[in-house]
Amino acid sequence: MSLHTRLQAAKLRLEAVLNQASLHDLSPSERAETLSLLLIELQRRIGLNLLPCLDSDSEKHFRHLMERKADSDELSAFFSVRIPDYRERVEAVTESFCVECHESLNQLSMAAV
Amino acid sequence: MNAEAIRKRLDAADLEELCALASRGERMHVRLTEVIGHLAEAYDGDWQRVIDCAPHASRIAESLIASASHSQREDENIHREGFVGFSDAVSSDALTAAQALAAFDDSEAFLDPYIAGSLTRKEHASPSPQHLADGSLVSKALAVALAESLESERVESRDRLKRLQPLMADMGSVVRDEWYKLLHEHLPHTASRARLTGHSLASSRARACVEGVCRTGKAFQDSQSSELIFALGATGLDVVSETKESLGKMPYASIVGAIAMGATYGFPVGWQDAKEGVRATLEPADPLQNFDRYDSSHQFLFVAHGLIPLRFSWGELEPLALLTIDAACDKLERMALSPRLPEWVVKRYSILATSVRDASRDFPERTSFARALGIQETSPTESTLIDGDRLYPAAPVGRRPASLVVRGRANREMRLHAVANKKGHLAGYVGLDPLSEEFHGFPERYVYDLDGWRQGRFVDGIYRKGRSPMKMMTAPEGIDLSRHHSPLR
């Protein structure tokens, strides 16, 4: 599955935030760039949320999975076992991130720029 | 190479690599400004090293221009960004900044009057260093860029953020509030600066937003390993997306989401119960069908208006469902003031309230919140009145009206409105005594229970049990609800 497909859902949500903030005027390249930067930041936020759930063993295991480029089944199994509520966490972080972006753009639209 | 990869590789040797990539025409999803900004951070104020990198950065810009089929305007932007990035990075003192900018300005591209002109657009006196004040366009551009870099308000707000950053790891709510306050003060400066350097209003805001969230993310991250965090985040997001895709093979009709509609498609909504199946839905908008949300273990309502999808549990929305739109939105706005809930949680309430108000211009005082969301209205739960309860106007349910007219003493008309308690259960009626203002000079409202017996007064939205001090009143002791078209039975 391509990165584009995998990130589609999160990307659409962030795109929704940009549209809501009346950023329709962004050129396609600016929009793509903004979205990719926001997605990268979203990944950091998700990582920051999930990291405290891993003990040192789990962390080692995860690094090992990364090193040997484990497939999605293995990664999914890892998350199910080590962080059983990872889906809720990812959802919550994604939503709070969207709200943060929305707030930020709202503030900017009110400020004289 | 993407921004994530570049973030991890930020020394002069890697800039060489970037030069090579750029000259091979490989697409880099990264701005020069970012590379330079990260470089400055990585060298932690060692400006000489940053200055040493200037020729590399300049070469990257040149290579990008030479290798890609950019338009003239984009070429200018590449240089402008590099230029602004350097002035940003070395804003500690004017002389160092001037040296860095001079180093970066090896290429003749900066002599382009358009670029210099765009940088001199800001009309204020520029504290230009002596050796740059020769009247040329480049000097003007450099001077303005320096003035911007050294602009006291922007630098001060940025420094305040930097001072707060080390405290963010502990994440006390006070620190966090202070952070967002400072950030919201700082971002307009960032956007203004982007405007000054030729970006559109939308682009400037988008850039400022990105800077804001990235600064916040960095502050949260503190000294933790970037590599692990990004890998964990990217993998977590991928795994969740994959799970959703496999669920996406189920019939879409069973995946009710806030399949976004926004202003174009009307008000979007639906809610689903994993055990009982779909309870209500609006037609999903075809172009956005991919925007599915599904959860196999919980019931969630997804509200998406203005294309912002928010997730609410039914438990959160049930107390609002029966209320009128006005009352429900007032309640949501009051909930949004709660200091006990995380900020992003309460913000959802105000966003939802705003969205519903915007979308429901017709009869917000008569339409139920549930209907505004497209949720199927069910029979209301009834409840008894409790002294001190806040009561909210309830909307009509089905064919039943939410208000009725009764005859009080002296055959005076009295209009009663159904009210719900804080749990969203129907609790009784409230009616205004028409004589109260005449005799006491202020309006007095009375509360009746579901059987039609007067129980107390309605004061500032709160039910107060007991008799009124008024001696003369129109409000009868009891109402024969069977004679009326009751909203409840």
XYZ file of C-alpha atoms in Angstrom:
602
model
C 0.000 0.000 0.000
C 1.462 3.355 -0.964
C 2.214 6.049 1.527
C -0.357 8.184 -0.219
C -3.100 5.630 0.424
C -2.044 4.960 3.970
C -2.117 8.564 4.935
C -5.218 9.379 2.982
C -7.569 9.551 5.931
C -5.379 11.815 8.038
C -4.571 13.926 5.008
C -8.238 14.432 4.219
C -8.911 15.526 7.748
C -6.111 18.064 7.648
C -7.230 19.226 4.242
C -10.653 19.726 5.751
C -9.130 21.995 8.360
C -7.409 24.082 5.672
C -10.638 24.358 3.682
C -12.579 25.376 6.739
C -10.079 28.150 7.382
C -10.803 29.533 3.911
C -7.392 28.654 2.566
C -8.868 27.772 -0.810
C -6.473 30.212 -2.423
C -3.442 28.054 -1.736
C -1.835 26.915 -4.943
C -1.702 23.112 -5.426
C 1.991 23.039 -4.596
C 1.560 25.182 -1.471
C -1.333 23.010 -0.375
C 0.652 19.824 -0.906
C 3.609 21.257 0.965
C 1.498 22.466 3.874
C -0.263 19.129 4.120
C 2.952 17.141 4.041
C 4.446 19.305 6.789
C 1.323 18.972 8.903
C 1.311 15.217 8.382
C 4.908 14.968 9.514
C 4.064 16.959 12.611
C 1.047 14.749 13.218
C 3.344 11.731 13.142
C 5.513 13.350 15.787
C 2.466 13.987 17.989
C 1.306 10.393 17.614
C 4.788 9.148 18.394
C 4.961 11.350 21.477
C 1.647 9.969 22.659
C 2.532 6.320 22.063
C 6.099 6.426 23.350
C 5.261 6.472 27.080
C 3.241 3.262 26.558
C 6.359 1.342 25.614
C 8.617 -0.141 28.262
C 12.255 -0.731 27.430
C 11.553 -4.259 26.150
C 8.798 -3.046 23.868
C 11.003 -0.238 22.657
C 13.746 -2.686 21.759
C 11.233 -4.919 20.027
C 9.908 -1.994 18.034
C 13.388 -0.909 16.979
C 14.063 -4.470 15.911
C 10.873 -4.536 13.829
C 11.900 -1.279 12.209
C 15.395 -2.507 11.444
C 14.214 -5.604 9.682
C 11.420 -3.692 7.943
C 8.636 -5.807 9.413
C 5.448 -6.068 7.394
C 2.171 -4.478 8.367
C 0.772 -7.661 9.987
C 3.683 -7.817 12.381
C 3.447 -4.148 13.181
C -0.277 -4.386 13.713
C 0.235 -7.363 16.061
C 2.912 -5.434 17.923
C 0.598 -2.501 18.535
C -2.341 -4.719 19.506
C -0.275 -6.465 22.158
C 1.912 -3.683 23.484
C -0.492 -0.748 23.218
C -3.986 -2.246 23.145
C -5.696 1.148 22.926
C -3.424 2.479 20.199
C -6.274 3.103 17.795
C -8.133 5.286 20.264
C -4.895 7.091 21.017
C -4.140 7.735 17.367
C -7.714 8.932 16.822
C -7.579 11.241 19.817
C -4.220 12.706 18.842
C -5.357 13.205 15.253
C -8.472 14.967 16.386
C -6.730 17.153 18.911
C -4.150 18.040 16.272
C -6.901 19.044 13.833
C -8.462 21.188 16.536
C -5.085 22.793 17.272
C -4.561 23.634 13.581
C -8.103 24.958 13.331
C -7.580 27.170 16.373
C -4.279 28.425 15.094
C -5.719 29.324 11.690
C -8.700 30.927 13.369
C -6.438 33.138 15.448
C -4.461 34.052 12.360
C -7.572 34.970 10.432
C -8.555 37.347 13.229
C -5.121 38.947 13.434
C -4.159 41.754 11.081
C -1.636 40.150 8.747
C 14.384 12.909 -0.090
C 11.652 14.317 2.104
C 11.618 16.810 4.943
C 11.712 14.069 7.544
C 14.910 12.638 6.126
C 16.476 16.032 5.809
C 15.610 16.881 9.380
C 17.887 14.091 10.524
C 20.800 15.211 8.399
C 21.851 18.702 8.968
C 25.489 19.430 8.664
C 27.609 20.920 5.958
C 28.330 17.540 4.391
C 24.634 16.888 4.062
C 24.128 20.249 2.495
C 26.639 19.063 -0.091
C 24.453 16.027 -0.605
C 21.444 18.267 -1.023
C 23.384 20.230 -3.648
C 24.037 17.013 -5.491
C 20.406 15.934 -5.268
C 19.222 19.305 -6.425
C 21.576 19.315 -9.377
C 20.306 15.861 -10.368
C 16.844 17.349 -10.410
C 15.473 15.177 -7.615
C 12.436 16.642 -6.028
C 12.908 17.795 -2.467
C 9.822 18.471 -0.412
C 11.543 20.923 1.799
C 12.084 24.633 1.919
C 15.497 26.144 2.131
C 14.281 28.211 5.037
C 13.701 25.048 7.021
C 17.084 23.571 6.233
C 18.743 26.758 7.327
C 16.559 27.143 10.397
C 17.341 23.591 11.516
C 20.974 24.176 10.760
C 21.035 27.238 12.988
C 19.401 25.270 15.776
C 21.758 22.368 15.313
C 24.756 24.674 15.655
C 23.197 26.298 18.655
C 24.183 29.861 18.024
C 27.551 29.148 16.443
C 26.944 31.675 13.703
C 30.331 31.266 12.088
C 29.478 27.681 11.208
C 26.135 28.777 9.840
C 27.856 31.413 7.752
C 30.241 28.774 6.483
C 27.263 26.863 5.154
C 25.944 29.839 3.234
C 27.644 28.987 -0.059
C 26.172 25.479 0.129
C 22.690 26.822 0.640
C 23.175 29.290 -2.150
C 24.300 26.483 -4.432
C 21.266 24.413 -3.537
C 19.064 27.291 -4.567
C 20.959 27.708 -7.829
C 20.879 23.987 -8.549
C 17.188 23.795 -7.892
C 16.581 26.633 -10.285
C 18.857 25.154 -12.898
C 17.526 21.622 -12.719
C 13.809 22.077 -12.304
C 11.400 23.573 -14.754
C 10.278 26.280 -12.399
C 8.584 29.409 -13.514
C 10.433 32.663 -13.051
C 8.311 33.499 -10.028
C 9.188 30.198 -8.336
C 12.871 30.786 -8.963
C 12.582 34.070 -7.167
C 10.803 32.420 -4.313
C 13.568 29.886 -3.859
C 16.112 32.648 -3.511
C 13.871 34.753 -1.367
C 13.262 31.891 1.011
C 16.927 31.151 1.320
C 17.612 34.798 1.910
C 14.943 35.150 4.576
C 16.030 31.874 6.134
C 19.510 33.224 6.609
C 18.398 36.506 8.040
C 16.193 34.489 10.433
C 18.956 32.168 11.429
C 21.492 34.823 12.209
C 19.429 37.479 13.828
C 21.590 37.700 16.937
C 23.397 40.801 15.805
C 23.411 43.014 12.782
C 27.025 42.557 11.807
C 26.909 38.757 11.822
C 23.667 38.849 9.923
C 25.191 41.166 7.359
C 28.164 38.851 6.908
C 25.908 35.819 6.511
C 23.683 37.558 4.037
C 26.639 38.763 2.076
C 27.943 35.198 1.987
C 24.626 33.927 0.785
C 24.355 36.654 -1.770
C 27.187 35.315 -3.894
C 24.848 34.594 -6.730
C 23.692 37.457 -8.892
C 20.080 36.429 -8.516
C 19.656 38.778 -5.629
C 20.336 41.698 -7.848
C 17.001 41.001 -9.480
C 15.036 44.175 -8.803
C 11.849 42.215 -8.322
C 13.276 40.343 -5.373
C 14.828 43.378 -3.833
C 11.658 45.314 -4.474
C 9.491 42.783 -2.738
C 11.791 42.886 0.234
C 11.722 46.639 0.394
C 7.963 46.828 0.264
C 7.728 47.409 3.954
C 7.725 51.129 4.420
C 9.625 51.882 7.528
C 13.062 53.152 8.373
C 15.609 50.372 8.208
C 18.518 50.192 10.624
C 20.950 49.326 7.874
C 24.575 48.648 8.806
C 27.062 51.228 7.567
C 28.730 49.049 4.985
C 25.422 48.099 3.363
C 24.035 51.588 3.073
C 25.243 52.237 -0.457
C 21.850 52.823 -1.981
C 21.755 49.731 -4.154
C 18.695 47.554 -4.324
C 20.552 44.738 -2.673
C 21.468 46.975 0.201
C 17.874 47.994 0.597
C 16.766 44.405 0.512
C 19.381 43.354 3.030
C 18.566 46.247 5.262
C 14.863 45.486 5.254
C 15.506 41.815 5.858
C 17.719 42.762 8.774
C 15.106 45.124 10.078
C 12.587 42.329 9.904
C 14.950 39.916 11.560
C 15.690 42.320 14.298
C 12.115 43.478 14.557
C 11.732 43.732 18.252
C 8.206 42.392 18.700
C 8.739 39.321 16.605
C 12.098 38.510 18.104
C 10.809 39.100 21.603
C 7.800 36.828 21.182
C 10.005 34.168 19.630
C 12.472 34.416 22.494
C 9.717 34.155 25.056
C 8.614 30.944 23.381
C 12.150 29.619 23.401
C 12.491 30.376 27.099
C 9.295 28.496 27.824
C 10.205 25.535 25.654
C 12.305 23.599 28.201
C 9.392 23.705 30.660
C 6.953 22.164 28.226
C 8.182 18.619 28.674
C 6.554 18.479 32.100
C 3.412 19.778 30.457
C 1.755 21.536 33.338
C -1.503 23.011 32.170
C -0.421 26.501 33.239
C 2.728 26.232 31.148
C 0.751 24.883 28.264
C -1.782 27.722 28.423
C 1.039 30.244 28.554
C 2.677 28.532 25.588
C -0.400 28.762 23.405
C -0.960 32.366 24.460
C 2.564 33.316 23.449
C 2.322 31.273 20.293
C -0.844 33.046 19.211
C 0.920 36.348 19.784
C 3.915 35.240 17.768
C 2.270 33.645 14.737
C 0.779 36.824 13.264
C 4.346 38.204 13.116
C 5.397 35.109 11.225
C 2.486 35.489 8.829
C 3.238 39.193 8.354
C 6.792 38.347 7.535
C 5.700 35.811 4.950
C 3.419 38.444 3.414
C 6.323 40.839 3.269
C 8.374 38.356 1.334
C 5.763 37.966 -1.350
C 3.508 35.141 -0.176
C -0.238 35.284 -0.572
C -2.443 35.796 2.472
C -3.528 32.146 2.465
C 0.011 30.933 2.061
C 1.260 33.194 4.857
C -1.364 31.888 7.227
C -0.644 28.298 6.270
C 3.074 28.839 6.880
C 2.458 30.455 10.219
C 0.154 27.610 11.219
C 2.784 25.041 10.265
C 5.415 26.916 12.209
C 3.135 27.059 15.225
C 2.324 23.369 15.356
C 5.938 22.409 14.657
C 7.220 24.642 17.447
C 4.674 23.122 19.796
C 5.627 19.611 18.715
C 9.307 20.335 19.288
C 8.550 21.752 22.695
C 6.611 18.617 23.665
C 9.366 16.446 22.317
C 12.090 18.112 24.368
C 15.198 15.920 24.211
C 13.501 12.644 23.302
C 14.776 10.710 20.337
C 13.329 12.079 17.123
C 14.034 8.920 15.224
C 11.995 6.692 17.522
C 9.151 9.174 17.897
C 8.699 9.734 14.179
C 8.991 6.026 13.433
C 6.429 5.207 16.095
C 4.071 7.941 14.931
C 4.339 7.069 11.261
C 3.869 3.362 11.952
C 0.961 3.958 14.322
C -0.787 6.110 11.749
C -0.135 3.549 9.021
C -1.423 0.627 11.052
C -4.613 2.449 11.978
C -5.157 3.522 8.379
C -4.641 -0.061 7.213
C -7.168 -1.358 9.692
C -9.632 1.172 8.449
C -9.040 0.210 4.881
C -9.834 -3.415 5.571
C -12.983 -2.352 7.378
C -13.732 -0.195 4.410
C -14.632 -3.348 2.494
C -17.784 -3.526 4.567
C -20.811 -1.841 3.006
C -20.404 1.879 3.130
C -23.939 2.274 4.306
C -22.926 0.702 7.580
C -20.037 3.052 7.986
C -21.828 6.170 8.831
C -19.480 8.951 9.250
C -19.304 12.479 9.092
C -18.871 12.020 5.562
C -18.255 15.456 5.030
C -20.507 17.809 3.467
C -19.761 21.301 4.609
C -21.580 24.152 3.137
C -21.693 22.538 -0.279
C -23.434 19.381 0.751
C -25.622 20.560 3.591
C -25.258 19.445 7.129
C -23.546 16.108 7.405
C -24.224 13.597 9.966
C -25.055 10.190 11.026
C -24.469 8.001 13.924
C -23.989 4.383 14.311
C -24.204 1.779 16.970
C -21.977 -1.197 16.389
C -24.399 -3.516 18.169
C -27.667 -2.262 16.783
C -26.489 -1.204 13.373
C -27.145 2.091 11.758
C -29.645 4.205 13.595
C -29.695 7.179 11.359
C -27.817 8.559 8.498
C -27.852 11.145 5.822
C -26.797 10.275 2.344
C -23.028 10.323 2.216
C -21.555 12.723 -0.241
C -20.027 10.652 -2.993
C -16.869 12.639 -3.566
C -15.926 12.203 0.026
C -16.895 8.624 0.545
C -13.348 7.681 1.326
C -13.605 9.782 4.377
C -15.015 6.927 6.350
C -14.817 6.550 10.028
C -15.618 3.313 11.662
C -15.220 1.874 15.053
C -16.276 -1.648 15.763
C -16.412 -1.391 19.505
C -17.936 1.969 20.312
C -20.796 4.021 19.118
C -19.717 7.325 17.833
C -21.288 10.233 16.202
C -19.267 12.012 13.652
C -20.093 15.559 12.948
C -18.537 17.247 10.029
C -19.504 20.733 9.160
C -17.414 23.112 7.175
C -15.423 19.979 6.518
C -14.089 19.627 10.019
C -14.820 16.136 11.217
C -15.173 15.805 14.932
C -15.933 12.677 16.852
C -18.429 12.630 19.669
C -19.621 9.694 21.652
C -23.368 9.303 21.892
C -23.000 9.736 25.638
C -21.720 13.260 25.039
C -24.549 14.215 22.725
C -27.510 12.457 24.302
C -28.068 15.203 26.916
C -28.350 17.700 24.081
C -30.443 15.748 21.607
C -33.874 16.813 22.834
C -33.005 20.447 23.491
C -33.684 23.193 21.024
C -30.741 24.169 18.883
C -30.402 27.452 20.754
C -30.429 25.760 24.144
C -28.082 22.979 23.095
C -25.590 25.408 21.590
C -25.731 27.590 24.710
C -25.059 24.496 26.775
C -22.184 23.455 24.526
C -20.664 26.898 24.814
C -20.977 26.732 28.580
C -19.323 23.293 28.560
C -16.529 24.765 26.477
C -15.655 27.022 29.395
C -14.892 24.066 31.650
C -11.426 24.375 33.170
C -11.361 20.708 34.134
C -11.317 19.207 30.667
C -8.367 19.220 28.274
C -8.377 22.278 26.071
C -8.759 20.406 22.803
C -11.760 18.529 24.173
C -13.639 21.647 25.146
C -12.759 23.369 21.900
C -14.676 20.645 20.110
C -17.776 21.841 21.899
C -17.429 25.406 20.713
C -16.642 24.272 17.172
C -19.730 22.053 17.180
C -21.909 24.852 18.568
C -20.690 27.303 15.950
C -21.145 24.782 13.171
C -24.675 23.881 14.175
C -25.703 27.507 14.615
C -24.292 28.384 11.197
C -26.019 25.482 9.524
C -29.393 25.843 11.205
C -30.614 29.306 10.564
C -34.280 28.332 10.458
C -36.178 28.096 13.724
C -33.259 27.350 16.058
C -35.642 27.973 18.929
C -38.023 25.269 17.725
C -35.832 22.605 16.116
C -34.221 19.894 18.177
C -30.467 19.542 18.264
C -30.886 15.907 17.246
C -32.720 16.936 14.120
C -30.072 19.506 13.279
C -27.549 16.688 13.402
C -29.720 14.330 11.413
C -30.117 11.905 14.275
C -33.360 10.011 14.473
C -35.428 11.409 17.317
C -36.503 8.748 19.749
C -39.120 8.839 22.514
C -37.843 11.107 25.232
C -36.899 9.755 28.626
C -38.853 11.364 31.440
C -37.496 12.423 34.760
C -38.627 14.084 37.981
C -37.813 17.636 38.951
C -34.949 18.109 41.390
C -34.485 21.336 43.302
C -31.541 23.297 41.889
C -31.558 21.576 38.509
C -30.803 23.710 35.492
C -33.622 23.339 32.969
C -33.327 23.801 29.230
C -35.981 24.471 26.582
C -36.938 21.219 24.874
C -37.784 21.020 21.196
C -40.945 19.468 19.815
C -40.714 15.728 19.361
C -42.365 14.318 16.270
C -45.836 15.798 15.864
C -46.022 16.899 19.440
C -45.493 20.595 20.124
C -43.059 21.825 22.702
C -45.479 24.379 24.062
C -49.150 24.548 24.951
C -51.567 27.242 26.032
C -53.572 26.760 29.214
C -56.108 28.917 30.991
C -55.142 30.172 34.411
C -57.026 32.224 36.942
C -59.506 34.763 35.585
C -59.354 32.828 32.358
C -55.981 34.354 31.608
C -53.925 32.593 28.965
C -50.648 31.070 30.014
C -48.174 29.480 27.626
C -46.178 26.529 28.906
C -42.941 25.278 27.388
C -41.521 21.805 27.826
C -38.157 21.700 29.541
C -35.443 19.076 29.916
C -32.931 18.605 32.704
C -29.157 18.461 32.401
C -29.300 14.806 31.359
C -31.541 15.707 28.477
C -34.591 14.020 30.020
C -37.959 15.733 29.837
C -38.718 17.045 33.308
C -41.750 19.342 33.090
C -43.006 22.690 31.832
C -42.187 26.271 32.477
C -44.716 29.053 32.093
C -44.721 32.811 32.590
C -47.352 34.235 34.878
C -48.797 37.164 32.909
C -49.809 38.986 36.082
C -46.395 38.910 37.706
C -44.971 41.890 35.882
C -48.148 43.842 36.488
C -48.134 43.277 40.229
C -44.448 42.801 41.107
C -42.680 44.635 38.331
C -40.701 41.618 37.173
C -41.606 38.481 35.235
C -42.133 35.372 37.319
C -41.993 31.913 35.789
C -43.369 28.712 37.311
C -42.378 25.105 36.889
C -44.918 22.280 36.511
C -44.135 18.598 36.726
C -45.081 16.100 34.051
C -48.418 15.446 35.708
C -49.293 19.112 35.500
C -48.789 20.171 39.127
C -47.049 23.395 39.958
C -43.864 22.609 41.867
C -41.834 25.786 42.111
C -40.269 28.715 40.346
C -37.918 29.088 37.466
C -35.171 31.541 38.427
C -32.254 32.319 36.088
C -32.617 28.978 34.349
C -32.718 27.036 37.628
C -35.669 25.178 39.149
C -36.362 26.336 42.732
C -38.815 24.222 44.632
C -41.473 25.884 46.734
C -44.151 28.497 46.673
C -43.798 31.899 45.149
C -43.785 34.940 47.454
C -46.375 36.395 45.121
C -49.820 36.578 46.644
C -51.609 37.319 43.434
C -50.840 35.056 40.550
C -52.392 33.724 37.418
C -50.528 30.440 37.392
C -52.912 27.698 38.432
C -51.996 25.009 40.986
C -52.544 22.286 38.472
C -53.234 21.840 34.805
C -55.375 19.167 33.273
C -52.936 18.009 30.655
C -55.420 15.553 29.177
C -57.355 18.541 27.827
C -54.318 19.785 25.992
C -52.230 18.544 23.221
C -49.441 17.505 25.458
C -45.891 17.472 24.159
C -45.172 14.530 26.356
C -47.959 12.039 26.123
